PDB file of C-alpha atoms in Angstrom:
ATOM      1  CA  GLU A  81      -9.393  15.727  90.576  1.00 46.00           C
ATOM      2  CA  ARG A  82      -7.353  18.234  92.362  1.00 56.00           C
ATOM      3  CA  SER A  83      -8.850  17.053  95.209  1.00 67.00           C
ATOM      4  CA  LEU A  84      -6.849  13.497  95.679  1.00 90.00           C
ATOM      5  CA  SER A  85      -3.934  13.759  98.191  1.00 93.00           C
ATOM      6  CA  TYR A  86      -1.223  11.595  98.760  1.00 94.00           C
ATOM      7  CA  PRO A  87       0.653  11.744 101.607  1.00 96.00           C
ATOM      8  CA  VAL A  88       5.092  11.055 101.501  1.00 95.00           C
ATOM      9  CA  GLN A  89       7.674  11.304 103.721  1.00 96.00           C
ATOM     10  CA  ALA A  90       9.354  14.835 103.166  1.00 94.00           C
ATOM     11  CA  GLY A  91      12.620  14.349 101.825  1.00 93.00           C
ATOM     12  CA  THR A  92      12.220  11.485 100.421  1.00 96.00           C
ATOM     13  CA  ASN A  93      14.415  10.704  97.467  1.00 97.00           C
ATOM     14  CA  TRP A  94      12.992  10.490  94.104  1.00 97.00           C
ATOM     15  CA  ALA A  95      16.160  11.028  92.422  1.00 97.00           C
ATOM     16  CA  ALA A  96      16.738   7.890  88.970  1.00 97.00           C
ATOM     17  CA  ALA A  97      17.889   8.456  85.794  1.00 97.00           C
ATOM     18  CA  GLY A  98      15.010   8.527  83.141  1.00 98.00           C
ATOM     19  CA  ARG A  99      12.408   8.351  85.897  1.00 98.00           C
ATOM     20  CA  SER A 100       8.586   9.960  84.737  1.00 98.00           C
ATOM     21  CA  ILE A 101       6.299  11.303  87.333  1.00 97.00           C
ATOM     22  CA  LEU A 102       3.006  12.314  85.553  1.00 96.00           C
ATOM     23  CA  GLY A 103       0.153  13.452  87.849  1.00 95.00           C
ATOM     24  CA  VAL A 104      -3.255  12.689  86.330  1.00 91.00           C
ATOM     25  CA  GLY A 105      -5.430  15.209  87.335  1.00 90.00           C
ATOM     26  CA  HIS A 106      -3.115  17.377  89.561  1.00 92.00           C
ATOM     27  CA  PRO A 107      -3.047  15.661  92.361  1.00 95.00           C
ATOM     28  CA  THR A 108      -1.297  17.087  95.510  1.00 95.00           C
ATOM     29  CA  ILE A 109       1.979  14.998  97.024  1.00 96.00           C
ATOM     30  CA  GLU A 110       1.374  16.552 101.113  1.00 95.00           C
ATOM     31  CA  ALA A 111       4.590  16.042 102.717  1.00 95.00           C
ATOM     32  CA  LEU A 112       5.107  14.477 106.640  1.00 95.00           C
ATOM     33  CA  GLY A 113       7.658  15.590 108.875  1.00 92.00           C
ATOM     34  CA  SER A 114      10.653  18.524 107.602  1.00 89.00           C
ATOM     35  CA  GLY A 115      12.590  18.554 104.916  1.00 90.00           C
ATOM     36  CA  PRO A 116      11.546  19.136 101.149  1.00 93.00           C
ATOM     37  CA  ILE A 117       8.404  18.244 100.061  1.00 94.00           C
ATOM     38  CA  PHE A 118       9.726  16.869  96.921  1.00 97.00           C
ATOM     39  CA  LYS A 119      13.573  15.669  96.453  1.00 97.00           C
ATOM     40  CA  CYS A 120      15.397  14.731  93.268  1.00 98.00           C
ATOM     41  CA  ASP A 121      19.273  14.704  94.915  1.00 98.00           C
ATOM     42  CA  VAL A 122      22.191  12.798  93.306  1.00 97.00           C
ATOM     43  CA  GLY A 123      24.769  13.862  95.871  1.00 95.00           C
ATOM     44  CA  ASP A 124      27.387  16.224  95.929  1.00 92.00           C
ATOM     45  CA  ALA A 125      30.493  14.194  94.784  1.00 93.00           C
ATOM     46  CA  VAL A 126      32.167  16.108  91.356  1.00 90.00           C
ATOM     47  CA  GLY A 127      30.407  15.293  88.188  1.00 91.00           C
ATOM     48  CA  ALA A 128      27.172  13.254  90.205  1.00 95.00           C
ATOM     49  CA  ASN A 129      23.768  13.592  87.719  1.00 97.00           C
ATOM     50  CA  ALA A 130      20.659  11.817  86.084  1.00 98.00           C
ATOM     51  CA  SER A 131      19.571  12.634  83.367  1.00 98.00           C
ATOM     52  CA  GLY A 132      16.517  12.287  81.659  1.00 98.00           C
ATOM     53  CA  LEU A 133      14.165  12.866  84.738  1.00 98.00           C
ATOM     54  CA  THR A 134      10.599  13.998  83.849  1.00 98.00           C
ATOM     55  CA  LEU A 135       8.145  15.501  86.564  1.00 98.00           C
ATOM     56  CA  LYS A 136       4.697  16.997  85.263  1.00 98.00           C
ATOM     57  CA  SER A 137       1.425  18.310  87.166  1.00 97.00           C
ATOM     58  CA  LEU A 138       1.597  18.397  90.258  1.00 96.00           C
ATOM     59  CA  ILE A 139       0.710  20.198  93.578  1.00 95.00           C
ATOM     60  CA  LEU A 140       3.263  20.142  96.085  1.00 95.00           C
ATOM     61  CA  LYS A 141       2.226  21.016  99.796  1.00 93.00           C
ATOM     62  CA  GLY A 142       4.052  21.946 103.328  1.00 90.00           C
ATOM     63  CA  ASN A 143       3.791  22.332 106.487  1.00 87.00           C
ATOM     64  CA  ALA A 144       5.356  24.663 109.241  1.00 81.00           C
ATOM     65  CA  ASP A 145       8.429  22.266 108.671  1.00 83.00           C
ATOM     66  CA  THR A 146       9.322  21.742 105.178  1.00 85.00           C
ATOM     67  CA  ILE A 147      12.408  23.731 104.349  1.00 84.00           C
ATOM     68  CA  ASP A 148      11.790  23.728 100.250  1.00 89.00           C
ATOM     69  CA  GLY A 149       9.104  22.782  97.510  1.00 92.00           C
ATOM     70  CA  LEU A 150      11.085  21.107  94.833  1.00 95.00           C
ATOM     71  CA  TYR A 151      14.495  20.449  95.481  1.00 95.00           C
ATOM     72  CA  MET A 152      16.387  19.446  92.652  1.00 96.00           C
ATOM     73  CA  ARG A 153      20.221  18.353  92.590  1.00 96.00           C
ATOM     74  CA  GLY A 154      21.657  17.081  89.606  1.00 97.00           C
ATOM     75  CA  MET A 155      19.305  16.826  87.108  1.00 97.00           C
ATOM     76  CA  VAL A 156      20.798  17.227  83.717  1.00 98.00           C
ATOM     77  CA  HIS A 157      18.580  17.180  80.610  1.00 98.00           C
ATOM     78  CA  ALA A 158      15.214  17.318  82.860  1.00 98.00           C
ATOM     79  CA  ASP A 159      11.164  17.781  81.674  1.00 98.00           C
ATOM     80  CA  VAL A 160       9.643  19.768  84.207  1.00 98.00           C
ATOM     81  CA  ASP A 161       6.249  21.226  83.781  1.00 98.00           C
ATOM     82  CA  ASP A 162       3.390  22.295  85.916  1.00 97.00           C
ATOM     83  CA  ILE A 163       4.522  22.038  89.188  1.00 96.00           C
ATOM     84  CA  GLU A 164       2.835  24.582  92.062  1.00 93.00           C
ATOM     85  CA  VAL A 165       4.009  24.514  95.436  1.00 92.00           C
ATOM     86  CA  ARG A 166       2.248  25.773  98.747  1.00 89.00           C
ATOM     87  CA  ASN A 167       3.377  26.357 102.478  1.00 85.00           C
ATOM     88  CA  VAL A 168       6.638  26.052 102.251  1.00 82.00           C
ATOM     89  CA  ARG A 169       7.994  27.253 105.908  1.00 69.00           C
ATOM     90  CA  GLY A 170      11.889  27.942 107.484  1.00 56.00           C
ATOM     91  CA  ALA A 171      14.305  30.593 107.780  1.00 47.00           C
ATOM     92  CA  ILE A 172      13.594  33.881 106.040  1.00 52.00           C
ATOM     93  CA  SER A 173      16.767  35.541 107.013  1.00 51.00           C
ATOM     94  CA  PRO A 174      19.611  34.380 104.048  1.00 51.00           C
ATOM     95  CA  GLY A 175      22.279  34.452 107.172  1.00 54.00           C
ATOM     96  CA  VAL A 176      20.375  31.219 108.886  1.00 56.00           C
ATOM     97  CA  THR A 177      20.218  27.844 107.567  1.00 55.00           C
ATOM     98  CA  PRO A 178      18.194  26.747 106.177  1.00 55.00           C
ATOM     99  CA  TYR A 179      17.044  28.968 104.112  1.00 67.00           C
ATOM    100  CA  SER A 180      13.840  27.714 102.027  1.00 78.00           C
ATOM    101  CA  ALA A 181      12.930  28.214  98.352  1.00 86.00           C
ATOM    102  CA  ALA A 182       9.646  26.817  96.800  1.00 89.00           C
ATOM    103  CA  PHE A 183      12.076  25.952  93.944  1.00 92.00           C
ATOM    104  CA  ASN A 184      15.581  25.240  94.827  1.00 92.00           C
ATOM    105  CA  ILE A 185      17.640  23.849  91.431  1.00 95.00           C
ATOM    106  CA  ILE A 186      21.094  22.812  91.773  1.00 94.00           C
ATOM    107  CA  PHE A 187      23.595  21.874  89.419  1.00 95.00           C
ATOM    108  CA  ALA A 188      20.713  21.674  86.516  1.00 97.00           C
ATOM    109  CA  VAL A 189      22.225  21.757  82.922  1.00 97.00           C
ATOM    110  CA  ALA A 190      20.226  21.693  79.896  1.00 98.00           C
ATOM    111  CA  SER A 191      16.984  21.302  81.288  1.00 98.00           C
ATOM    112  CA  VAL A 192      13.476  22.674  81.177  1.00 98.00           C
ATOM    113  CA  PHE A 193      11.660  24.514  83.458  1.00 97.00           C
ATOM    114  CA  LYS A 194       7.739  25.057  82.504  1.00 97.00           C
ATOM    115  CA  ASP A 195       5.037  26.939  84.404  1.00 96.00           C
ATOM    116  CA  LEU A 196       6.204  26.845  87.804  1.00 94.00           C
ATOM    117  CA  GLN A 197       4.368  28.337  90.327  1.00 90.00           C
ATOM    118  CA  TYR A 198       3.837  28.962  94.170  1.00 86.00           C
ATOM    119  CA  ARG A 199       1.287  30.436  96.954  1.00 73.00           C
ATOM    120  CA  PRO A 200       2.255  33.288  98.403  1.00 64.00           C
ATOM    121  CA  ASP A 201       2.256  31.313 101.542  1.00 60.00           C
ATOM    122  CA  THR A 202       5.938  30.753 100.474  1.00 55.00           C
ATOM    123  CA  PHE A 203       8.730  32.055 102.481  1.00 56.00           C
ATOM    124  CA  GLY A 204      12.488  33.111 101.852  1.00 56.00           C
ATOM    125  CA  GLN A 205      12.376  32.844  97.684  1.00 65.00           C
ATOM    126  CA  THR A 206      10.870  31.198  94.889  1.00 81.00           C
ATOM    127  CA  TYR A 207      13.471  30.217  92.020  1.00 83.00           C
ATOM    128  CA  LYS A 208      16.790  29.348  93.468  1.00 87.00           C
ATOM    129  CA  ALA A 209      19.011  28.194  90.384  1.00 89.00           C
ATOM    130  CA  ASP A 210      22.473  27.053  90.176  1.00 92.00           C
ATOM    131  CA  ALA A 211      22.062  26.127  86.266  1.00 95.00           C
ATOM    132  CA  ALA A 212      23.784  26.123  82.868  1.00 96.00           C
ATOM    133  CA  ASP A 213      21.775  26.125  79.743  1.00 98.00           C
ATOM    134  CA  CYS A 214      18.722  25.550  81.203  1.00 97.00           C
ATOM    135  CA  THR A 215      15.172  27.257  80.241  1.00 98.00           C
ATOM    136  CA  PHE A 216      12.705  29.027  82.407  1.00 97.00           C
ATOM    137  CA  ILE A 217       9.570  29.289  80.636  1.00 97.00           C
ATOM    138  CA  ASN A 218       6.538  31.405  82.165  1.00 96.00           C
ATOM    139  CA  PRO A 219       7.734  31.546  86.036  1.00 93.00           C
ATOM    140  CA  ARG A 220       5.330  33.282  87.959  1.00 90.00           C
ATOM    141  CA  THR A 221       6.913  34.716  91.210  1.00 86.00           C
ATOM    142  CA  GLU A 222       4.070  36.820  93.189  1.00 83.00           C
ATOM    143  CA  GLY A 223       4.439  37.389  96.341  1.00 78.00           C
ATOM    144  CA  GLY A 224       7.217  36.317  97.880  1.00 70.00           C
ATOM    145  CA  VAL A 225       8.906  37.671 101.127  1.00 68.00           C
ATOM    146  CA  ASP A 226      12.305  37.610  99.763  1.00 81.00           C
ATOM    147  CA  ARG A 227      13.561  36.807  96.199  1.00 86.00           C
ATOM    148  CA  GLY A 228      11.555  35.813  93.355  1.00 89.00           C
ATOM    149  CA  ILE A 229      14.182  34.695  91.126  1.00 92.00           C
ATOM    150  CA  TRP A 230      17.787  34.259  92.939  1.00 92.00           C
ATOM    151  CA  LEU A 231      20.180  33.005  90.164  1.00 93.00           C
ATOM    152  CA  LYS A 232      22.865  32.297  92.659  1.00 89.00           C
ATOM    153  CA  ASN A 233      25.298  30.653  89.898  1.00 91.00           C
ATOM    154  CA  GLY A 234      24.576  30.256  86.395  1.00 93.00           C
ATOM    155  CA  CYS A 235      25.193  30.822  82.827  1.00 97.00           C
ATOM    156  CA  GLY A 236      23.759  30.180  79.653  1.00 98.00           C
ATOM    157  CA  ASN A 237      19.969  30.063  81.164  1.00 97.00           C
ATOM    158  CA  LEU A 238      16.889  31.234  79.070  1.00 98.00           C
ATOM    159  CA  PHE A 239      13.907  33.278  81.062  1.00 97.00           C
ATOM    160  CA  LEU A 240      10.970  33.319  78.698  1.00 98.00           C
ATOM    161  CA  GLY A 241       8.034  35.368  80.079  1.00 97.00           C
ATOM    162  CA  GLY A 242       6.391  35.512  83.804  1.00 95.00           C
ATOM    163  CA  THR A 243       6.053  37.710  86.422  1.00 93.00           C
ATOM    164  CA  SER A 244       8.299  38.494  89.199  1.00 92.00           C
ATOM    165  CA  GLU A 245       6.702  40.722  91.409  1.00 90.00           C
ATOM    166  CA  GLY A 246       5.473  41.830  95.292  1.00 88.00           C
ATOM    167  CA  CYS A 247       8.768  40.361  95.995  1.00 86.00           C
ATOM    168  CA  GLY A 248      11.557  42.544  97.841  1.00 87.00           C
ATOM    169  CA  THR A 249      13.937  42.306  94.818  1.00 90.00           C
ATOM    170  CA  GLY A 250      12.572  40.725  92.004  1.00 92.00           C
ATOM    171  CA  VAL A 251      15.375  39.332  90.101  1.00 94.00           C
ATOM    172  CA  ASP A 252      18.890  38.937  92.198  1.00 94.00           C
ATOM    173  CA  ILE A 253      22.014  37.912  89.457  1.00 95.00           C
ATOM    174  CA  ASP A 254      23.924  36.778  92.543  1.00 91.00           C
ATOM    175  CA  ASN A 255      27.729  37.081  91.726  1.00 92.00           C
ATOM    176  CA  GLY A 256      30.626  37.983  88.725  1.00 93.00           C
ATOM    177  CA  ASP A 257      30.233  34.153  87.879  1.00 93.00           C
ATOM    178  CA  CYS A 258      26.194  34.705  86.292  1.00 96.00           C
ATOM    179  CA  ASN A 259      27.129  35.331  82.562  1.00 97.00           C
ATOM    180  CA  ARG A 260      25.526  34.947  79.410  1.00 98.00           C
ATOM    181  CA  ASN A 261      21.867  34.910  80.683  1.00 98.00           C
ATOM    182  CA  LYS A 262      19.217  36.396  78.920  1.00 98.00           C
ATOM    183  CA  PHE A 263      15.282  37.209  80.195  1.00 98.00           C
ATOM    184  CA  THR A 264      12.752  38.188  77.521  1.00 98.00           C
ATOM    185  CA  ASN A 265       9.415  39.941  78.148  1.00 98.00           C
ATOM    186  CA  LEU A 266       9.637  39.035  82.177  1.00 97.00           C
ATOM    187  CA  TRP A 267       7.534  41.664  84.277  1.00 96.00           C
ATOM    188  CA  CYS A 268       8.124  43.108  87.389  1.00 95.00           C
ATOM    189  CA  GLU A 269       5.948  45.167  89.676  1.00 92.00           C
ATOM    190  CA  ALA A 270       5.583  45.692  93.006  1.00 92.00           C
ATOM    191  CA  ASN A 271       8.997  45.051  94.571  1.00 92.00           C
ATOM    192  CA  SER A 272       9.448  46.608  97.302  1.00 90.00           C
ATOM    193  CA  GLU A 273      13.324  47.102  97.422  1.00 91.00           C
ATOM    194  CA  ARG A 274      14.029  46.757  93.764  1.00 92.00           C
ATOM    195  CA  ASP A 275      13.461  45.004  90.420  1.00 95.00           C
ATOM    196  CA  MET A 276      16.556  43.396  89.622  1.00 95.00           C
ATOM    197  CA  VAL A 277      20.367  43.607  90.569  1.00 95.00           C
ATOM    198  CA  VAL A 278      22.508  42.184  87.822  1.00 96.00           C
ATOM    199  CA  ARG A 279      26.027  41.124  88.174  1.00 96.00           C
ATOM    200  CA  GLY A 280      28.397  39.359  86.000  1.00 96.00           C
ATOM    201  CA  GLN A 281      28.930  39.602  82.792  1.00 96.00           C
ATOM    202  CA  LEU A 282      26.967  39.569  78.809  1.00 97.00           C
ATOM    203  CA  ASN A 283      23.208  39.290  80.637  1.00 98.00           C
ATOM    204  CA  THR A 284      20.713  40.244  78.503  1.00 98.00           C
ATOM    205  CA  PHE A 285      17.297  41.934  79.102  1.00 97.00           C
ATOM    206  CA  ASP A 286      14.938  42.086  76.199  1.00 98.00           C
ATOM    207  CA  ALA A 287      11.143  43.366  76.245  1.00 97.00           C
ATOM    208  CA  CYS A 288      11.423  43.337  80.438  1.00 97.00           C
ATOM    209  CA  ASN A 289       9.089  45.488  82.021  1.00 95.00           C
ATOM    210  CA  PHE A 290      10.678  47.133  85.309  1.00 94.00           C
ATOM    211  CA  GLN A 291       7.818  49.569  87.105  1.00 90.00           C
ATOM    212  CA  SER A 292       7.954  49.030  91.037  1.00 90.00           C
ATOM    213  CA  SER A 293       7.494  52.741  91.992  1.00 79.00           C
ATOM    214  CA  GLY A 294       8.376  51.854  95.712  1.00 73.00           C
ATOM    215  CA  SER A 295      11.763  50.513  95.284  1.00 71.00           C
ATOM    216  CA  ALA A 296      14.482  53.184  95.750  1.00 66.00           C
ATOM    217  CA  ASN A 297      16.335  52.160  92.547  1.00 72.00           C
ATOM    218  CA  THR A 298      14.520  50.061  90.316  1.00 91.00           C
ATOM    219  CA  VAL A 299      17.389  47.951  88.571  1.00 94.00           C
ATOM    220  CA  GLU A 300      20.766  48.107  89.841  1.00 94.00           C
ATOM    221  CA  ILE A 301      23.616  46.847  88.497  1.00 94.00           C
ATOM    222  CA  PRO A 302      26.625  46.720  91.106  1.00 92.00           C
ATOM    223  CA  ASN A 303      29.572  45.075  88.902  1.00 88.00           C
ATOM    224  CA  GLY A 304      27.439  44.065  85.538  1.00 91.00           C
ATOM    225  CA  GLN A 305      30.026  44.030  82.580  1.00 93.00           C
ATOM    226  CA  ALA A 306      28.242  44.554  79.007  1.00 96.00           C
ATOM    227  CA  THR A 307      24.681  44.409  80.022  1.00 96.00           C
ATOM    228  CA  ARG A 308      22.446  44.871  77.136  1.00 96.00           C
ATOM    229  CA  PHE A 309      18.698  46.459  77.431  1.00 94.00           C
TER     230      PHE A 309
END
């Protein structure tokens, strides 16, 4: 049942090719100490990766010292489904390290992320993604302090459905190397600064909703090229 809770040292590394971690009844992984609540990290060596990780049906609960909820680096062909993050603290300014995220996804390739959500007591941003050819299904980013979805570096990613609302910026496509990403049926509202900022080439938005009346500019395209709505 959801009342089951398992204390785990924050920063424990769960990375392994082909590993399956399935939470029967949505158990809570409760972090002890500092660091990411749940980490899958192959390191920063060139080409380092682990293929075929499956991670499903977990609640990740942090504390005042946890800096990320789910931290993944170098996971390829991963299947991540039904993960909820609670209580991630850390810095809330991009100029301060660490800068917290509920889901910090780095060097992901051809992976699927479905039904990832967080509680509004998470600081920083919800999704921070450095990914290529990944699919994000029903991302739910509501009530973040800064950015809902931060596509730090990414090409060929597909975002299907979901929300990004009640944040500073709903979606931030960070730089000119973020190309060929597609957003379909994403709902943005109640973001205080803007619903979206678009950079890069050939990024596409189909049937998305941008209606944050309180923001000065709902969608900004400072240097996007061949952007399609």
